[in-house]
Coordinates of C-alpha atoms and ligand atoms in Angstrom, one line a residue:
M4 CA 117.3 97.7 74.1
K5 CA 119.0 94.3 73.9
S6 CA 120.7 93.1 77.1
N7 CA 121.7 90.0 78.9
N8 CA 121.6 91.6 82.4
T9 CA 118.6 90.7 84.5
C10 CA 117.1 92.2 87.6
A11 CA 114.2 91.1 89.9
V12 CA 112.3 93.8 91.8
I13 CA 110.3 92.5 94.7
G14 CA 107.2 94.7 95.2
A15 CA 105.4 97.2 93.0
G16 CA 105.2 100.0 95.6
V17 CA 106.2 103.4 94.3
A18 CA 109.9 102.7 95.1
G19 CA 109.7 99.2 93.4
L20 CA 108.1 100.7 90.3
A21 CA 110.7 103.5 90.2
S22 CA 113.6 101.1 90.7
A23 CA 112.3 98.8 87.9
I24 CA 112.1 101.8 85.6
R25 CA 115.6 103.0 86.5
M26 CA 117.1 99.5 86.0
R27 CA 115.4 99.2 82.6
N28 CA 117.0 102.5 81.7
K29 CA 120.3 100.9 82.8
N30 CA 119.6 98.3 80.1
Y31 CA 118.6 95.5 82.4
N32 CA 115.8 93.1 81.6
V33 CA 113.5 93.6 84.6
V34 CA 110.8 91.5 86.1
L35 CA 108.7 93.0 88.9
F36 CA 107.1 90.5 91.3
E37 CA 104.0 91.8 93.2
A38 CA 102.3 89.8 95.9
N39 CA 98.9 91.6 95.4
S40 CA 96.6 91.5 92.4
F41 CA 97.1 95.3 92.1
P42 CA 100.1 97.7 92.0
G43 CA 101.1 100.6 94.2
G44 CA 101.3 99.1 97.7
K45 CA 100.3 101.9 100.0
L46 CA 99.6 104.1 96.9
S47 CA 96.5 102.1 95.9
T48 CA 92.8 102.7 95.4
E49 CA 89.5 101.1 96.3
S50 CA 85.9 101.8 95.4
N51 CA 82.8 101.4 97.5
D52 CA 79.1 102.1 96.8
G53 CA 79.8 104.8 94.2
Y54 CA 82.8 106.4 96.0
R55 CA 86.5 106.1 95.1
F56 CA 89.2 106.4 97.7
D57 CA 93.0 106.8 97.6
M58 CA 93.9 104.3 100.4
G59 CA 97.3 105.8 101.5
P60 CA 99.2 108.9 100.6
S61 CA 97.2 112.1 100.0
V62 CA 99.7 114.9 100.1
F63 CA 101.9 115.0 97.0
T64 CA 105.2 117.0 97.2
M65 CA 108.3 117.2 95.0
P66 CA 106.5 116.0 91.8
E67 CA 109.7 116.6 89.9
Y68 CA 111.0 113.2 91.1
V69 CA 108.0 111.5 89.3
D70 CA 108.6 113.6 86.2
E71 CA 112.3 112.6 86.3
L72 CA 111.4 109.0 85.7
F73 CA 109.6 109.8 82.4
E74 CA 112.3 112.2 81.2
L75 CA 115.0 109.6 82.0
S76 CA 113.0 107.2 79.8
G77 CA 112.7 109.7 76.9
K78 CA 109.0 110.3 77.5
N79 CA 106.9 113.4 78.2
P80 CA 105.5 113.1 81.7
R81 CA 102.5 115.1 80.7
D82 CA 101.5 112.4 78.3
Y83 CA 101.1 110.1 81.3
F84 CA 99.9 112.3 84.2
S85 CA 99.5 115.9 85.4
Y86 CA 99.0 117.8 88.6
E87 CA 98.0 121.2 89.9
Q88 CA 99.6 123.2 92.7
L89 CA 97.4 123.7 95.8
D90 CA 96.9 127.0 97.5
P91 CA 95.9 126.9 100.3
V92 CA 97.2 123.5 101.1
Y93 CA 95.5 122.9 104.4
R94 CA 92.6 124.2 106.5
Y95 CA 93.4 123.8 110.3
F96 CA 90.6 123.6 112.9
F97 CA 91.3 124.2 116.6
E98 CA 89.2 123.3 119.6
D99 CA 88.8 126.9 120.6
G100 CA 86.7 127.3 117.4
S101 CA 89.4 129.1 115.4
T102 CA 90.7 128.1 111.9
L103 CA 93.8 128.9 110.0
D104 CA 94.6 128.3 106.3
G105 CA 98.0 127.2 105.3
Y106 CA 98.9 129.0 102.0
H107 CA 101.7 128.3 99.6
G108 CA 104.9 130.4 99.8
K109 CA 106.6 132.1 102.7
E110 CA 105.0 135.5 102.2
R111 CA 101.4 134.3 101.7
F112 CA 101.6 131.8 104.5
A113 CA 103.1 134.3 106.9
A114 CA 100.6 137.0 106.0
E115 CA 97.6 134.8 106.5
I116 CA 98.8 133.1 109.7
A117 CA 100.0 136.4 111.3
K118 CA 96.6 138.0 110.6
K119 CA 94.9 135.2 112.6
S120 CA 97.5 134.5 115.3
S121 CA 99.3 136.3 118.1
D122 CA 102.7 135.9 116.3
E123 CA 104.2 138.5 114.0
R124 CA 104.6 138.1 110.3
E125 CA 108.4 138.5 110.7
T126 CA 108.5 135.7 113.2
I127 CA 106.9 133.3 110.8
V128 CA 109.0 134.4 107.9
R129 CA 112.2 134.0 110.0
Y130 CA 111.1 130.5 111.0
L131 CA 110.5 129.5 107.4
E132 CA 113.9 131.0 106.3
K133 CA 115.6 129.0 109.0
T134 CA 113.9 125.8 107.8
E135 CA 115.1 126.6 104.3
I136 CA 118.7 126.9 105.5
M137 CA 118.3 123.6 107.4
Y138 CA 116.9 122.0 104.2
D139 CA 119.8 123.3 102.1
L140 CA 122.3 122.0 104.6
T141 CA 120.8 118.5 105.0
A142 CA 119.3 117.6 101.6
E143 CA 122.6 116.3 100.1
V144 CA 123.6 114.5 103.3
F145 CA 120.3 112.9 104.1
L146 CA 118.2 112.7 100.9
H147 CA 120.3 112.5 97.8
N148 CA 123.2 110.1 98.6
S149 CA 123.7 106.8 100.4
L150 CA 124.6 107.6 104.0
H151 CA 126.5 104.3 104.1
K152 CA 129.2 104.9 101.5
V153 CA 132.3 106.5 103.1
K154 CA 133.3 108.2 99.8
N155 CA 130.0 110.3 99.9
F156 CA 131.3 112.0 103.1
F157 CA 134.1 113.6 101.1
T158 CA 132.0 115.7 98.7
K159 CA 131.7 119.5 99.2
A160 CA 128.0 119.5 99.8
V161 CA 128.1 116.8 102.4
A162 CA 131.1 118.4 104.1
K163 CA 129.2 121.7 104.3
G164 CA 126.3 119.9 106.0
I165 CA 128.5 118.1 108.5
L166 CA 130.5 121.3 109.3
N167 CA 127.2 123.1 110.0
F168 CA 125.7 120.2 112.1
G169 CA 124.9 122.7 115.0
K170 CA 122.6 124.6 112.7
I171 CA 120.4 121.6 111.7
G172 CA 118.7 121.1 115.0
A173 CA 120.1 117.7 115.7
F174 CA 120.4 118.3 119.5
T175 CA 117.0 119.7 120.2
T176 CA 113.5 118.4 119.6
M177 CA 111.0 119.7 117.1
H178 CA 108.8 120.8 119.9
Q179 CA 111.6 122.6 121.7
Q180 CA 112.5 124.5 118.6
N181 CA 108.9 125.4 117.7
T182 CA 108.1 126.5 121.3
K183 CA 111.1 128.8 121.2
A184 CA 109.9 130.2 117.8
F185 CA 106.3 130.9 118.5
K186 CA 104.1 132.5 121.2
D187 CA 100.8 131.2 119.8
Q188 CA 100.4 127.6 120.9
R189 CA 98.4 126.9 117.8
L190 CA 101.4 127.6 115.6
V191 CA 103.6 125.3 117.8
Q192 CA 101.0 122.6 117.3
L193 CA 100.7 123.3 113.5
F194 CA 104.5 122.9 113.0
N195 CA 104.8 120.0 115.5
R196 CA 102.3 118.1 113.3
Y197 CA 105.0 117.6 110.6
A198 CA 106.6 114.9 112.8
T199 CA 103.7 112.7 111.9
Y200 CA 104.8 112.8 108.2
N201 CA 107.3 110.1 109.1
G202 CA 105.4 108.6 112.0
S203 CA 107.2 110.2 114.8
S204 CA 106.6 112.3 117.9
P205 CA 107.5 116.0 117.8
Y206 CA 108.4 115.7 121.5
L207 CA 111.1 113.1 120.7
A208 CA 112.1 113.7 117.1
P209 CA 115.1 116.0 116.4
A210 CA 114.3 119.6 115.1
T211 CA 116.0 118.6 111.9
L212 CA 112.6 117.3 110.8
N213 CA 111.4 120.9 110.8
V214 CA 112.6 120.8 107.2
I215 CA 109.4 119.0 106.3
P216 CA 107.2 122.2 106.4
H217 CA 109.8 123.9 104.2
V218 CA 109.2 121.3 101.5
E219 CA 105.4 121.5 101.8
I220 CA 105.0 125.3 102.3
M221 CA 107.8 126.7 100.2
K222 CA 108.3 124.1 97.5
G223 CA 104.6 123.4 97.3
A224 CA 102.0 120.6 97.6
Y225 CA 100.2 119.3 94.5
Y226 CA 97.2 117.3 93.5
P227 CA 97.5 114.8 90.7
K228 CA 94.7 115.0 88.2
G229 CA 92.3 112.1 89.0
G230 CA 93.7 111.6 92.5
M231 CA 96.9 110.1 94.0
Y232 CA 96.4 106.7 92.4
S233 CA 97.1 108.3 89.0
I234 CA 100.8 108.3 90.1
T235 CA 100.7 104.5 90.4
K236 CA 98.8 104.2 87.1
A237 CA 101.3 106.4 85.3
L238 CA 104.3 104.6 86.6
V239 CA 102.8 101.2 85.7
Q240 CA 102.0 102.5 82.2
L241 CA 105.6 103.7 81.8
A242 CA 107.0 100.4 83.1
T243 CA 104.9 98.5 80.6
D244 CA 105.9 100.8 77.7
L245 CA 109.5 100.2 78.6
G246 CA 109.0 96.4 78.4
I247 CA 109.2 95.6 82.1
E248 CA 107.2 92.5 83.0
I249 CA 105.0 92.9 86.0
R250 CA 103.8 89.7 87.6
Y251 CA 100.9 90.2 89.9
N252 CA 99.7 87.6 92.5
S253 CA 103.4 86.6 92.7
P254 CA 104.6 86.8 96.4
V255 CA 108.4 86.1 96.6
T256 CA 109.0 83.6 99.3
E257 CA 112.7 83.5 99.2
I258 CA 115.7 85.3 97.8
L259 CA 118.0 82.7 96.4
L260 CA 121.6 83.0 97.7
K261 CA 124.8 81.3 96.5
D262 CA 128.3 82.0 97.9
N263 CA 127.0 85.2 99.6
K264 CA 125.5 86.5 96.4
A265 CA 121.8 87.0 95.6
V266 CA 121.2 84.9 92.5
G267 CA 117.4 84.9 92.1
V268 CA 114.0 84.7 93.8
K269 CA 111.6 81.9 94.6
V270 CA 107.9 82.4 93.7
S271 CA 105.4 79.5 94.4
S272 CA 108.3 77.0 94.6
E273 CA 109.6 78.1 91.2
S274 CA 113.1 79.4 91.1
N275 CA 113.8 82.5 88.9
M276 CA 117.4 83.4 88.4
F277 CA 118.6 87.0 88.2
D278 CA 121.9 89.0 88.2
V279 CA 120.5 91.6 90.7
V280 CA 117.7 91.5 93.2
I281 CA 116.1 94.7 94.6
S282 CA 113.7 94.3 97.5
N283 CA 110.9 96.9 97.9
M284 CA 109.5 94.7 100.7
D285 CA 109.9 96.3 104.1
V286 CA 113.5 95.6 105.0
Y287 CA 112.6 94.0 108.4
N288 CA 110.4 91.4 106.7
T289 CA 112.9 90.9 103.8
Y290 CA 115.4 89.7 106.4
Q291 CA 112.8 87.7 108.5
K292 CA 111.0 86.1 105.6
L293 CA 113.1 86.1 102.5
I294 CA 116.6 85.5 103.8
P295 CA 116.0 84.0 107.3
S296 CA 119.4 82.3 107.4
A297 CA 121.4 85.5 106.6
K298 CA 123.1 87.4 109.4
K299 CA 120.8 90.2 110.5
P300 CA 121.9 93.8 111.1
K301 CA 120.2 93.6 114.5
K302 CA 120.6 97.1 115.7
T303 CA 119.1 98.6 112.5
L304 CA 116.2 96.2 112.4
D305 CA 115.4 96.5 116.1
Q306 CA 115.0 100.3 116.0
P307 CA 111.5 101.3 117.3
K308 CA 109.0 101.4 114.5
S309 CA 106.9 104.4 113.4
S310 CA 103.2 105.0 114.2
S311 CA 100.4 103.6 112.1
G312 CA 96.9 104.7 111.4
I313 CA 93.2 103.9 111.7
I314 CA 91.5 105.2 108.6
F315 CA 87.7 105.4 108.0
Y316 CA 86.9 105.7 104.3
W317 CA 83.5 107.1 104.5
G318 CA 81.0 107.9 101.8
I319 CA 79.3 111.0 103.1
K320 CA 75.8 112.0 101.8
H321 CA 76.5 115.7 102.2
S322 CA 78.8 118.4 100.9
F323 CA 80.7 120.4 103.6
E324 CA 81.3 123.9 102.2
N325 CA 83.9 124.8 104.9
L326 CA 86.1 121.8 104.2
K327 CA 89.0 121.7 101.7
L328 CA 90.9 118.9 100.1
H329 CA 93.2 118.7 103.2
N330 CA 91.7 119.4 106.7
I331 CA 93.1 118.9 110.2
L332 CA 91.0 118.9 113.3
F333 CA 93.5 119.3 116.1
S334 CA 93.3 117.7 119.6
A335 CA 93.4 120.0 122.6
D336 CA 96.4 118.3 124.2
Y337 CA 98.9 117.3 121.6
E338 CA 101.5 116.1 124.1
A339 CA 99.1 113.7 125.8
E340 CA 98.0 112.4 122.4
F341 CA 101.6 111.5 121.4
N342 CA 102.3 110.1 124.8
T343 CA 99.3 107.8 124.4
I344 CA 100.5 106.6 121.0
F345 CA 104.2 106.1 121.7
S346 CA 104.4 105.3 125.4
K347 CA 101.1 103.7 126.2
K348 CA 100.7 102.3 122.7
E349 CA 97.0 102.9 122.9
I350 CA 94.7 105.2 120.9
Y351 CA 94.0 108.7 122.3
H352 CA 90.4 109.4 123.5
D353 CA 90.2 112.7 121.5
P354 CA 92.6 112.3 118.6
T355 CA 93.7 114.8 116.0
I356 CA 91.8 114.0 112.8
Y357 CA 92.9 114.4 109.2
V358 CA 90.1 114.6 106.7
N359 CA 91.1 114.3 103.0
I360 CA 88.3 114.8 100.4
T361 CA 89.5 114.2 96.8
S362 CA 85.9 114.8 95.5
K363 CA 86.6 118.5 96.2
H364 CA 89.0 118.3 93.2
T365 CA 87.8 115.2 91.4
P366 CA 83.9 115.3 91.5
E367 CA 83.7 111.8 89.9
D368 CA 85.1 110.3 93.2
A369 CA 81.7 110.7 94.9
P370 CA 78.0 110.8 93.8
E371 CA 76.6 114.3 93.2
G372 CA 76.2 116.3 96.4
C373 CA 78.3 113.7 98.3
E374 CA 81.9 113.5 99.5
N375 CA 84.5 110.8 99.9
W376 CA 86.1 111.2 103.3
F377 CA 89.5 109.6 104.1
T378 CA 89.4 110.1 107.9
F379 CA 92.8 109.3 109.5
I380 CA 94.0 109.2 113.1
N381 CA 97.5 108.4 114.2
V382 CA 97.8 105.2 116.3
P383 CA 100.6 103.0 117.6
N384 CA 101.9 100.2 115.4
N385 CA 100.6 96.7 115.9
Q386 CA 101.8 95.1 119.1
G387 CA 98.9 92.8 119.4
Q388 CA 96.4 95.4 120.9
D389 CA 92.7 94.8 120.6
W390 CA 92.2 96.6 117.3
D391 CA 88.5 95.8 116.9
A392 CA 87.8 97.5 120.2
F393 CA 90.2 100.4 119.2
I394 CA 88.3 100.8 115.9
D395 CA 84.9 101.1 117.7
Q396 CA 86.4 103.6 120.2
A397 CA 88.0 105.6 117.4
R398 CA 84.8 105.8 115.3
E399 CA 82.9 107.2 118.3
A400 CA 85.7 109.7 119.1
V401 CA 86.0 110.9 115.5
I402 CA 82.2 111.3 115.0
A403 CA 81.9 113.2 118.3
K404 CA 84.8 115.5 117.4
V405 CA 83.6 116.2 113.9
N406 CA 80.1 117.0 115.3
R407 CA 81.6 119.3 117.9
M408 CA 84.1 121.1 115.6
L409 CA 82.0 121.3 112.4
N410 CA 78.7 121.8 114.2
T411 CA 77.0 118.9 112.4
D412 CA 75.5 115.4 113.0
L413 CA 77.8 113.1 111.0
R414 CA 76.5 109.6 111.8
P415 CA 73.3 109.7 109.7
L416 CA 75.4 111.1 106.8
I417 CA 77.8 108.1 106.6
Q418 CA 76.5 106.0 103.7
C419 CA 79.2 103.4 103.6
E420 CA 82.5 102.6 105.3
L421 CA 85.8 100.8 104.7
V422 CA 88.3 100.6 107.6
F423 CA 92.1 100.2 107.6
D424 CA 94.0 99.5 110.8
P425 CA 97.7 98.5 111.4
R426 CA 96.8 94.8 110.9
V427 CA 95.3 95.5 107.4
I428 CA 98.3 97.7 106.5
E429 CA 100.6 94.9 107.6
K430 CA 98.8 92.3 105.6
R431 CA 98.3 94.4 102.5
T432 CA 101.8 95.8 102.1
S433 CA 104.0 93.5 104.3
S434 CA 105.0 96.5 106.5
A435 CA 106.4 95.2 109.8
F436 CA 104.0 95.7 112.6
G437 CA 101.8 97.7 110.3
A438 CA 104.1 100.7 110.8
I439 CA 103.4 103.1 108.0
Y440 CA 106.8 104.7 107.8
G441 CA 109.4 102.0 108.8
N442 CA 111.6 103.1 111.7
S443 CA 110.4 106.1 113.7
S444 CA 112.6 109.1 113.9
N445 CA 112.2 109.5 117.6
N446 CA 115.9 109.9 118.3
K447 CA 118.7 112.0 116.9
F448 CA 120.5 109.0 115.4
A449 CA 117.5 107.6 113.6
A450 CA 118.5 108.8 110.1
F451 CA 121.8 106.9 110.5
L452 CA 120.1 103.8 111.8
R453 CA 117.8 103.3 108.8
H454 CA 119.0 100.4 106.7
S455 CA 121.3 101.2 103.8
N456 CA 120.2 100.7 100.1
F457 CA 122.5 97.7 99.7
S458 CA 123.5 94.7 101.6
N459 CA 127.1 94.8 102.8
K460 CA 127.0 91.0 103.4
I461 CA 125.2 89.7 100.3
K462 CA 126.4 90.8 96.9
N463 CA 123.9 92.0 94.3
L464 CA 121.1 92.5 96.9
Y465 CA 119.7 96.0 97.2
F466 CA 116.8 97.6 99.1
C467 CA 114.4 100.5 98.2
G468 CA 111.3 102.0 99.8
G469 CA 110.0 103.7 102.9
S470 CA 111.7 101.3 105.4
V471 CA 115.3 102.1 104.2
H472 CA 117.4 105.2 103.5
P473 CA 116.3 108.0 103.0
G474 CA 112.9 107.2 104.4
P475 CA 109.2 107.2 103.9
S476 CA 106.8 109.3 101.7
I477 CA 106.5 109.3 97.9
P478 CA 109.4 111.7 97.1
L479 CA 111.8 109.9 99.5
C480 CA 110.8 106.5 98.2
L481 CA 111.5 107.8 94.7
L482 CA 114.9 109.1 95.9
S483 CA 115.6 105.7 97.5
A484 CA 115.1 104.1 94.1
K485 CA 117.5 106.6 92.6
I486 CA 120.2 106.0 95.2
T487 CA 119.7 102.2 95.1
T488 CA 119.9 101.8 91.3
G489 CA 122.8 104.3 91.3
L490 CA 124.7 101.8 93.4
V491 CA 124.3 98.9 91.0
K492 CA 127.4 98.5 89.0
Ligands
FAD517 C1 97.6 106.0 105.3 C2 98.9 106.5 104.7 C3 99.0 107.8 104.5 C4 100.2 108.3 103.9 N1 100.3 109.6 103.6 C5 101.3 110.1 102.8 C6 101.3 111.3 102.2 O1 100.3 112.1 102.4 N2 102.3 111.7 101.4 C7 103.4 110.9 101.2 O2 104.3 111.3 100.4 N3 103.4 109.7 101.7 C8 102.4 109.2 102.6 N4 102.4 108.0 103.1 C9 103.7 107.2 102.9 C10 103.8 106.5 101.6 O3 102.6 106.0 101.1 C11 104.9 105.4 101.6 O4 106.1 105.9 102.2 C12 105.2 104.9 100.2 O5 104.0 104.7 99.4 C13 105.8 103.5 100.5 O6 106.2 103.0 99.2 P1 107.2 101.7 99.1 O7 107.7 101.8 97.8 O8 108.1 101.7 100.3 O9 106.3 100.4 99.2 P2 104.8 100.0 99.7 O10 103.8 101.0 99.3 O11 105.0 99.6 101.1 O12 104.6 98.7 98.8 C14 105.4 97.5 99.0 C15 104.9 96.6 97.9 O13 105.7 95.4 98.0 C16 104.8 94.3 97.9 N5 105.5 93.1 98.5 C17 105.9 93.1 99.8 N6 106.5 91.9 100.0 C18 106.4 91.2 98.8 C19 106.9 89.9 98.4 N7 107.5 89.1 99.3 N8 106.7 89.6 97.2 C20 106.1 90.4 96.3 N9 105.6 91.6 96.6 C21 105.8 92.0 97.9 C22 103.5 94.7 98.6 O14 102.4 93.9 98.2 C23 103.4 96.2 98.1 O15 102.7 96.3 96.9 C24 101.3 107.4 103.6 C25 101.1 106.1 103.8 C26 99.9 105.6 104.4 C27 99.7 104.1 104.6

C-alpha cells in the first residue's frame, strides 16, 4: 500500500495498537511510539522464578473486536491467536462459608444460582433479561459512536436509546436496583461487584452499569490460549505484518503544534512530523505533559478518577483443587469497603479479593504442582498515601482472609512475590494518579464527561484508550480505536 499520509500513535496499549492497525488499513504510514521497552501497557506480562503472570486484565469479553482487526486486514485471526469460552466463569466465596459458581448463559446461570440462593430462578432470569434490554438500548449510544458529534444523535438507534432513557437506570444506583431485584444479599453483592469493572462504587454508579453482567454472563467470557498477553502478542504481530513501525523506549515528550494543528511529536529532542497524531496516553497526562500550553477541558479532566489496585503476583507451591481460573473472596461488608476506598481513600481492613490463576488453563505458567496467583484488591487511586504501609497491611489482610476462607496456611506456600500498587501502575503506563480506569463512573453524567475521541481545539489530534470515550476494558478500548480512527478524514 503506497501512501503519503502519515500518522503517529503515542503508546502501544491495546487501543494504541488497534488504532495503528486501523490507520494502516486507511492507507496511512504509521509509526507507533512506545515509552516502555515492551508493548501492551496494562496488557503486559512478567516472569518470576519459573512463574509467568499477566500483569493487568484477566477477564476477556467480546473477542469479536480483536478478531475484527485481523479480518479488516485480510488475515485469519486464528492464524494469530485463539481462545476458549469459559463455563463456569467465576467461583464466588462468601464469609458465611457458602460458594456460588457463575455459569455462562441466562438459563444455566439462573439454575445454578437459584439452587444455592434464596431467590427464584425466574427472578434471576428476569433480572438478566432486563440487563439485556438495557444493553440493547445503550450500546449504540454509549459504545459504538462518538458521544460528542451532534449528528450521531439523529440516528434511529441513538434516538431509541434516548427516548427510553427511563429504562436504562440512569436515575438510580446499581445497588438500589440490585437490592430491589434480589432477596439474597449474596446476589446483591455479586451483581454490585460489576461496578469495579470500571473502578467505580455500586453505591454511587448509575444502574446503567448493570449492563456489564449482561456482557459477561450472556455474551460470555473467554480465555486466550497462552494467557491474556497473547492478545498483545497477536496485535503486535499483525501490526508488524502490516508494515507498522513500532519504536520502543521512545517516550513522546511533546505533541508539536502549529496554527492549532497537531503536526508531529517530539521524542528525545528529535522532531518527527506527521499528518495525524493519536494519543493512547492517558488523556489527563496528554494535556498536562504533551500539550501543556493548550487550553484544557477543565471540567472533563477534573472529574474524580477511578479506583486502582494492589496486586500480589505470587508463585504458590501448592495446587488448590477448589479454585478456578477466576475466584472472588467477598468481604462481609461491601458498603464499608467501598466507603473506605472512595471516601476515606484508604485500604479496607478485610478487602474483597480476586484470585486469578492462569496455570489452571496454561500449565506452563507455573512449575508442576504449583500455581501462579494474581491476587488483586481494589484500592483508591494515588493521592500520596503511604503505599508501602498499605502494601504490608494488604498482604496481612489477604493472607488472613485466604487462610480463613480456604482453610489453609498460605504464607509458607508463597515462593516468590511481585507487587503492583497505584504508583507502579502510574509509572508503567502513565495513568494519571495510577487510576486503572480513567474517570470513575460514580455519577450519572460520568459517561458524558469522559473526554471525546478528538480535540475540538487542535485539528488532527485524536485520543484513544481507557481514559476517553467509551471507557476502560479491552473491548471498550478496541471500540475507542474504532471510533477514533473512524473520525479521521
Ligand atoms: C490490574 C488490572 C486489571 C484489569 N482487569 C481487566 C479485565 O479483567 N478485563 C478488561 O477488559 N480490562 C481490564 N483492565 C483494564 C484494561 O487493562 C485497560 O482498560 C486497557 O488495557 C487500557 O488500554 P489502553 O489502550 O488505554 O492503554 P494502556 O494499557 O494504559 O497503555 C498505554 C501505553 O501508552 C504508553 N505511553 C504513555 N505515555 C506515553 C508517551 N508519552 N510516549 C510513548 N508511550 C506512552 C504506555 O507506556 C503504555 O504502554 C484491567 C487493568 C488493570 C491494570
